[in-house]
GROMACS .gro file of C-alpha atoms in nm:
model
  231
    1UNK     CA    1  -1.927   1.753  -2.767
    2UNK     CA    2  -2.011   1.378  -2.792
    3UNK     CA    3  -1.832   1.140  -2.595
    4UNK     CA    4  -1.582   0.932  -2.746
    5UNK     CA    5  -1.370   0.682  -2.569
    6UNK     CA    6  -1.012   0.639  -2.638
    7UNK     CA    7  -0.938   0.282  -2.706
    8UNK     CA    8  -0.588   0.273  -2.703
    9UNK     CA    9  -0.325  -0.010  -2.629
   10UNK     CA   10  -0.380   0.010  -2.255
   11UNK     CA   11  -0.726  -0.084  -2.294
   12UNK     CA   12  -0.922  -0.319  -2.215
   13UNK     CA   13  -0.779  -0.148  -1.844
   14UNK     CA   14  -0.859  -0.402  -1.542
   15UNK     CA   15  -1.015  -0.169  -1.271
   16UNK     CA   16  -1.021  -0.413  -0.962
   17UNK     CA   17  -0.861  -0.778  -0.898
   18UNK     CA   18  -0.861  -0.989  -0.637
   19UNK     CA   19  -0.858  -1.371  -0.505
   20UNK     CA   20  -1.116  -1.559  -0.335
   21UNK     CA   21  -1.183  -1.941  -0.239
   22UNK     CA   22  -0.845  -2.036  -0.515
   23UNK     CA   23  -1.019  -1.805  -0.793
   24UNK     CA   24  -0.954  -1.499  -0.965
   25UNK     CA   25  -1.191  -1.228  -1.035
   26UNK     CA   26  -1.126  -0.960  -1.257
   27UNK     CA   27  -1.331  -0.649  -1.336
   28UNK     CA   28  -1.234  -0.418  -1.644
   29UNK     CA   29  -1.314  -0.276  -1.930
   30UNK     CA   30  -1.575  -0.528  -2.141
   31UNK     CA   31  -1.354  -0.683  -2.385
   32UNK     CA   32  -1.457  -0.647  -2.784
   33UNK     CA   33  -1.491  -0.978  -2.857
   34UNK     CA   34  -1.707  -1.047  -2.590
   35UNK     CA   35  -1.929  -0.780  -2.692
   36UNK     CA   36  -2.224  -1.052  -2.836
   37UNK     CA   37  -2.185  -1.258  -2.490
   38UNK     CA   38  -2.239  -0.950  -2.254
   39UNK     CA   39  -2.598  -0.894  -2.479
   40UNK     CA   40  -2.716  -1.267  -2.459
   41UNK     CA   41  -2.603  -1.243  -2.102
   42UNK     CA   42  -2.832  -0.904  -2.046
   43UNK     CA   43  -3.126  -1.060  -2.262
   44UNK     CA   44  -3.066  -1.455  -2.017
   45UNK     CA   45  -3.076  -1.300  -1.687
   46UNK     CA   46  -3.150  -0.955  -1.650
   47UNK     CA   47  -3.485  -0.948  -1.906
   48UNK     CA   48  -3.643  -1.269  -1.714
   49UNK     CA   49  -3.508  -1.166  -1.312
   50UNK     CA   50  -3.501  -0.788  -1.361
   51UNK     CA   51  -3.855  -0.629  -1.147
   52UNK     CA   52  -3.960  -0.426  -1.424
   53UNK     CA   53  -3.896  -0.645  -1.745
   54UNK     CA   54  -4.041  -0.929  -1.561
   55UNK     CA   55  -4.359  -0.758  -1.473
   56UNK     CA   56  -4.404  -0.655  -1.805
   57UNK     CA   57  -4.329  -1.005  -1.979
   58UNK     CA   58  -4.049  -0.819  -2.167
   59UNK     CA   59  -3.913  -1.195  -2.208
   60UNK     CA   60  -4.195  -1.316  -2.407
   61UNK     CA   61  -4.194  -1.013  -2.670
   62UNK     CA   62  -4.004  -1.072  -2.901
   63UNK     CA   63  -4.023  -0.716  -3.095
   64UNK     CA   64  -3.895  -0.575  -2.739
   65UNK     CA   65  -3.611  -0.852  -2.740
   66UNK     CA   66  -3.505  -0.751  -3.066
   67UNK     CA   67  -3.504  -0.349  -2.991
   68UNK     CA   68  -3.341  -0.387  -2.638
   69UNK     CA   69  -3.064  -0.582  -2.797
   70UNK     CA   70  -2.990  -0.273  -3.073
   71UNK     CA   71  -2.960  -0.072  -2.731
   72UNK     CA   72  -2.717  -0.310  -2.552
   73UNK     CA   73  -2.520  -0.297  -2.846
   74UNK     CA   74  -2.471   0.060  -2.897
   75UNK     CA   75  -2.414   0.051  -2.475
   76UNK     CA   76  -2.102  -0.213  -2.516
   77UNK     CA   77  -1.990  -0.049  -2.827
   78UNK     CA   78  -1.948   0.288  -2.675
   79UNK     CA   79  -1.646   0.061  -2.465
   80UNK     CA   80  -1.742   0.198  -2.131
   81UNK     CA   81  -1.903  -0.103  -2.040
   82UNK     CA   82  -1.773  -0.302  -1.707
   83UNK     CA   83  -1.691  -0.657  -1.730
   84UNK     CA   84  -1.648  -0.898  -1.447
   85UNK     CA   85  -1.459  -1.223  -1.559
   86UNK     CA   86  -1.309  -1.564  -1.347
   87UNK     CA   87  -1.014  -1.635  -1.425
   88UNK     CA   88  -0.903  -1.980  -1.462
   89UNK     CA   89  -0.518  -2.106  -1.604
   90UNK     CA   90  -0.529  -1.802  -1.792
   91UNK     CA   91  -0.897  -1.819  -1.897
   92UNK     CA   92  -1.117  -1.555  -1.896
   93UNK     CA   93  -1.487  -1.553  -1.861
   94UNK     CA   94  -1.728  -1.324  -1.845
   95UNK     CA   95  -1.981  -1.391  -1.552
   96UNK     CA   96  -2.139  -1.016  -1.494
   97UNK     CA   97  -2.144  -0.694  -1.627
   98UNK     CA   98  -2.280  -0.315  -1.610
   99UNK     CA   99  -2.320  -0.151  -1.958
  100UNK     CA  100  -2.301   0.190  -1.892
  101UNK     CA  101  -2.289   0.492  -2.098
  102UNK     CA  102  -2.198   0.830  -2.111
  103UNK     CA  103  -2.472   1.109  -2.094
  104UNK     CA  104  -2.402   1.483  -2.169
  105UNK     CA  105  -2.677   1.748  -2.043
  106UNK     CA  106  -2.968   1.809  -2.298
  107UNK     CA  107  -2.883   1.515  -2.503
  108UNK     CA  108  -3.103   1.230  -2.637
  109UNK     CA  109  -3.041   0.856  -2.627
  110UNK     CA  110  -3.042   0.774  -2.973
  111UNK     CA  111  -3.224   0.476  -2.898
  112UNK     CA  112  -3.541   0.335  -3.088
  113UNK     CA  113  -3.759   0.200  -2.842
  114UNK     CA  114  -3.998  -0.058  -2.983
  115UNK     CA  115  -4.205  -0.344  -2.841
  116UNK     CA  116  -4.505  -0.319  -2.572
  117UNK     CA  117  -4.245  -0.465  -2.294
  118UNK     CA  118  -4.010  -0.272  -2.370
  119UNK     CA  119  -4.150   0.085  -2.466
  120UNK     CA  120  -4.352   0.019  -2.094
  121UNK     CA  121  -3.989  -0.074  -1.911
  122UNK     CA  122  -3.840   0.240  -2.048
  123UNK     CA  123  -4.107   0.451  -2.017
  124UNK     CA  124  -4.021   0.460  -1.626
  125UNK     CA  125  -3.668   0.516  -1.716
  126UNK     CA  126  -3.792   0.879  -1.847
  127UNK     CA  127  -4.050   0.938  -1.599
  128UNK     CA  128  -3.831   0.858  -1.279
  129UNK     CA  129  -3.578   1.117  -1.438
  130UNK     CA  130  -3.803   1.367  -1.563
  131UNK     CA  131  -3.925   1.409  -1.156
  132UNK     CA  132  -3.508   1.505  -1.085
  133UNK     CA  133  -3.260   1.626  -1.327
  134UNK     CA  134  -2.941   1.464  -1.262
  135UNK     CA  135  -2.707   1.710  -1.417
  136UNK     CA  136  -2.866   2.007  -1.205
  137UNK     CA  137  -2.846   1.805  -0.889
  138UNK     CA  138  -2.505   1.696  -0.962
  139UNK     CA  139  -2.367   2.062  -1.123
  140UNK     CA  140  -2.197   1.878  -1.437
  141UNK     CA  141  -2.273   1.857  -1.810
  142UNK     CA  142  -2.163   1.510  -1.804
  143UNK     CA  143  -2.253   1.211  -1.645
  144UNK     CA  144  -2.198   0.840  -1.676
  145UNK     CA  145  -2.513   0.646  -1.653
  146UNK     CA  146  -2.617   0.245  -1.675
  147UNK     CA  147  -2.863   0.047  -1.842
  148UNK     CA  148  -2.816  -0.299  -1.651
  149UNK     CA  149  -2.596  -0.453  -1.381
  150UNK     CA  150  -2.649  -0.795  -1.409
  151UNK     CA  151  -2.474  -1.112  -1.261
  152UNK     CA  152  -2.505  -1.475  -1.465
  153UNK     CA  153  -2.748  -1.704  -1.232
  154UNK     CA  154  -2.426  -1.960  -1.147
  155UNK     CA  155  -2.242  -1.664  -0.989
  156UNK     CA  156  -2.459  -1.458  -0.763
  157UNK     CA  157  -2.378  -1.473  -0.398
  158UNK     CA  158  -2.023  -1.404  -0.463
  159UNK     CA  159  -2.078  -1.012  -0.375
  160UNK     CA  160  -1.979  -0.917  -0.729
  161UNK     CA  161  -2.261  -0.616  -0.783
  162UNK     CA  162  -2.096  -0.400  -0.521
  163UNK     CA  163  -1.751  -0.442  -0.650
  164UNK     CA  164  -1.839  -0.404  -0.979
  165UNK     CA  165  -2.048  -0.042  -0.871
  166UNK     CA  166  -1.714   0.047  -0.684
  167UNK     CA  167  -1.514  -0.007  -0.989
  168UNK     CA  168  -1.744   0.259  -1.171
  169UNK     CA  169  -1.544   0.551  -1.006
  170UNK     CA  170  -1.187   0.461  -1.176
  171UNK     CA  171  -1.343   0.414  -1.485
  172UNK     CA  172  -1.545   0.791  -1.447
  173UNK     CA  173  -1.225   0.901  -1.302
  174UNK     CA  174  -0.996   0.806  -1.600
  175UNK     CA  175  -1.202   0.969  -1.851
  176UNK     CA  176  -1.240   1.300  -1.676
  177UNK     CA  177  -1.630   1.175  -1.554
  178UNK     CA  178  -1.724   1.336  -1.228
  179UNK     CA  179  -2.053   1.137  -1.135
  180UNK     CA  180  -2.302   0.852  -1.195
  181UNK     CA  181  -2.646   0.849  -1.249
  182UNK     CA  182  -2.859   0.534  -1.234
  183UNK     CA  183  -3.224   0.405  -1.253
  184UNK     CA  184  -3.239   0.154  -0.962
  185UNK     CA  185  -3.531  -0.042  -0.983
  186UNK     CA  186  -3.524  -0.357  -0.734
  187UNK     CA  187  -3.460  -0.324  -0.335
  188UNK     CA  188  -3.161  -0.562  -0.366
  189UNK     CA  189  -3.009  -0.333  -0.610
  190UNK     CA  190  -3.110  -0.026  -0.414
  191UNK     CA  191  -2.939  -0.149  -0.112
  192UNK     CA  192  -2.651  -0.235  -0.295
  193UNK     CA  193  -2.628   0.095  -0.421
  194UNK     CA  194  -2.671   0.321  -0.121
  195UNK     CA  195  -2.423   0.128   0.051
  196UNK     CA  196  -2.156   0.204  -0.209
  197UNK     CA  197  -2.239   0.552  -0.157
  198UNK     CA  198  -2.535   0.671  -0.420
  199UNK     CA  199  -2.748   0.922  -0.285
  200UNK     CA  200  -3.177   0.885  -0.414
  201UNK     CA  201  -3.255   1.185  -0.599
  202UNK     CA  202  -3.590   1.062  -0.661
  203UNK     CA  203  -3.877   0.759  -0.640
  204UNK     CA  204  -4.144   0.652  -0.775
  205UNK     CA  205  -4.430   0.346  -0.661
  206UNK     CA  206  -4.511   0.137  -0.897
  207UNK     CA  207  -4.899   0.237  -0.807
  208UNK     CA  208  -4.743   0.591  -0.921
  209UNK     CA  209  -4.621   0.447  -1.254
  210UNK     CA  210  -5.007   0.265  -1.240
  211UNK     CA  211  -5.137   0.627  -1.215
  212UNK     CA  212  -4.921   0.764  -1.474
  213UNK     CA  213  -5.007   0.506  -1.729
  214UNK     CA  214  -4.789   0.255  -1.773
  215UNK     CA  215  -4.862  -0.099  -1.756
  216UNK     CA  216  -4.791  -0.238  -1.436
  217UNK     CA  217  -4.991  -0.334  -1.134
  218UNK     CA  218  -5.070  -0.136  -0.799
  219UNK     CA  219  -4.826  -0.203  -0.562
  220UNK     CA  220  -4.569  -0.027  -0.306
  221UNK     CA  221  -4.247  -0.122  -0.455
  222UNK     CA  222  -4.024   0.152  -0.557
  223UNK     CA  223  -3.746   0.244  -0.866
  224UNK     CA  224  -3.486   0.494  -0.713
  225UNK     CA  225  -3.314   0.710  -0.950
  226UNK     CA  226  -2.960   0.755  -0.744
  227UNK     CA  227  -2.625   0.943  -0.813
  228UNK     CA  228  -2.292   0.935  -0.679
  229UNK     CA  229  -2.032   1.228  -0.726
  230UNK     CA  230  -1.666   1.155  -0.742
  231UNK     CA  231  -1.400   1.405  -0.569
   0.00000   0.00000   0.00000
């Protein structure tokens, strides 16, 4: 059965708040009307700083631009995207995010992937989980995966990746979810991640992605496809 999230009159649900240096930060549910600012955000600073869309000058294509933005939007829309927002005198803005989605075993993103950049960027999505199957490894049918965490330039250093990982596993736990899956792709990120608690289920090089044929030079830097199960 496909996924469906109830959006009821709870929702958008805040997951984690807290205060820090007179601010407040706030990390829930993406709001709908900020579902156009969380893509420009994703195309701003995750297509230009992310390792993989940056090495293949995803930026600069702008048939990949165009197809990667259909995909964010059918991510946000599915409403179990994480938002991170300051608030100020009762002002709310969005300054990170993690669009996630929900996966069920055997199915198929319906995503059309088109554009050089892009079709190469995702290319290593499938590859890196073709070597480990995440339902198998995790015993569920279901799974809640990601397709970028990103924080806006003006607001990294304020440690808002891990919280915004951590706040993945209320969200999962609301909706019955039991695990995460993600495609991990810088050593920042990586870090990040294990220290929240994901376990690497498998890695590639990129001089392995080099031998497998996609576009992208010979080097020792490694995407880590990682879980986490929730009790």
């Amino acid at each position: 059965m496909v996924f469906k999230r109830e959006w009821d009159a709870s929702c958008p649900r805040v997951w984690d708040r807290w205060e820090k240096d007179g601010r407040t930060w706030v990390i829930q549910d993406l709001r709908p009307e900020d579902d156009e600012k969380a893509v420009q955000i994703l195309v701003d600073h995750l297509c230009t700083d992310e390792p993989l869309c940056n090495a293949s000058g995803l930026i600069n294509d702008p048939i990949s631009i165009a197809s990667i933005e259909v995909v964010w939007r059918k991510t946000v829309a599915e409403r179990m995207t994480l938002g991170c927002y300051t608030e100020v005198d009762g002002q709310m803005t969005l300054v990170a995010l993690n669009a996630c989605l929900v996966m069920d075993k055997g199915e198929t993103p319906d995503f059309k992937i088109e554009g050089k950049a892009w079709k190469n960027v995702y290319a290593v999505i499938d590859y890196i989980e073709e070597k480990k199957d995440a339902f198998e490894y995790l015993g569920l049918d279901r799974v809640l995966h990601a397709l970028g965490l990103v924080v806006t330039r003006e607001y990294r250093g304020n440690k808002l990746g891990g919280r915004i990982l951590a706040a993945r596993e209320p969200l999962c736990k609301s909706v019955g979810i039991k695990a995460t899956a993600t495609v991990f792709t810088g050593p920042a990120s990586q870090k990040l991640a294990a220290k929240c608690g994901f376990t690497t289920i498998a890695e590639a090089t990129w001089s392995e992605l080099a031998d497998a044929g996609l576009d992208f030079p010979r080097d020792d830097k490694v995407v880590k496809y990682m879980v986490k199960k929730y009790e």
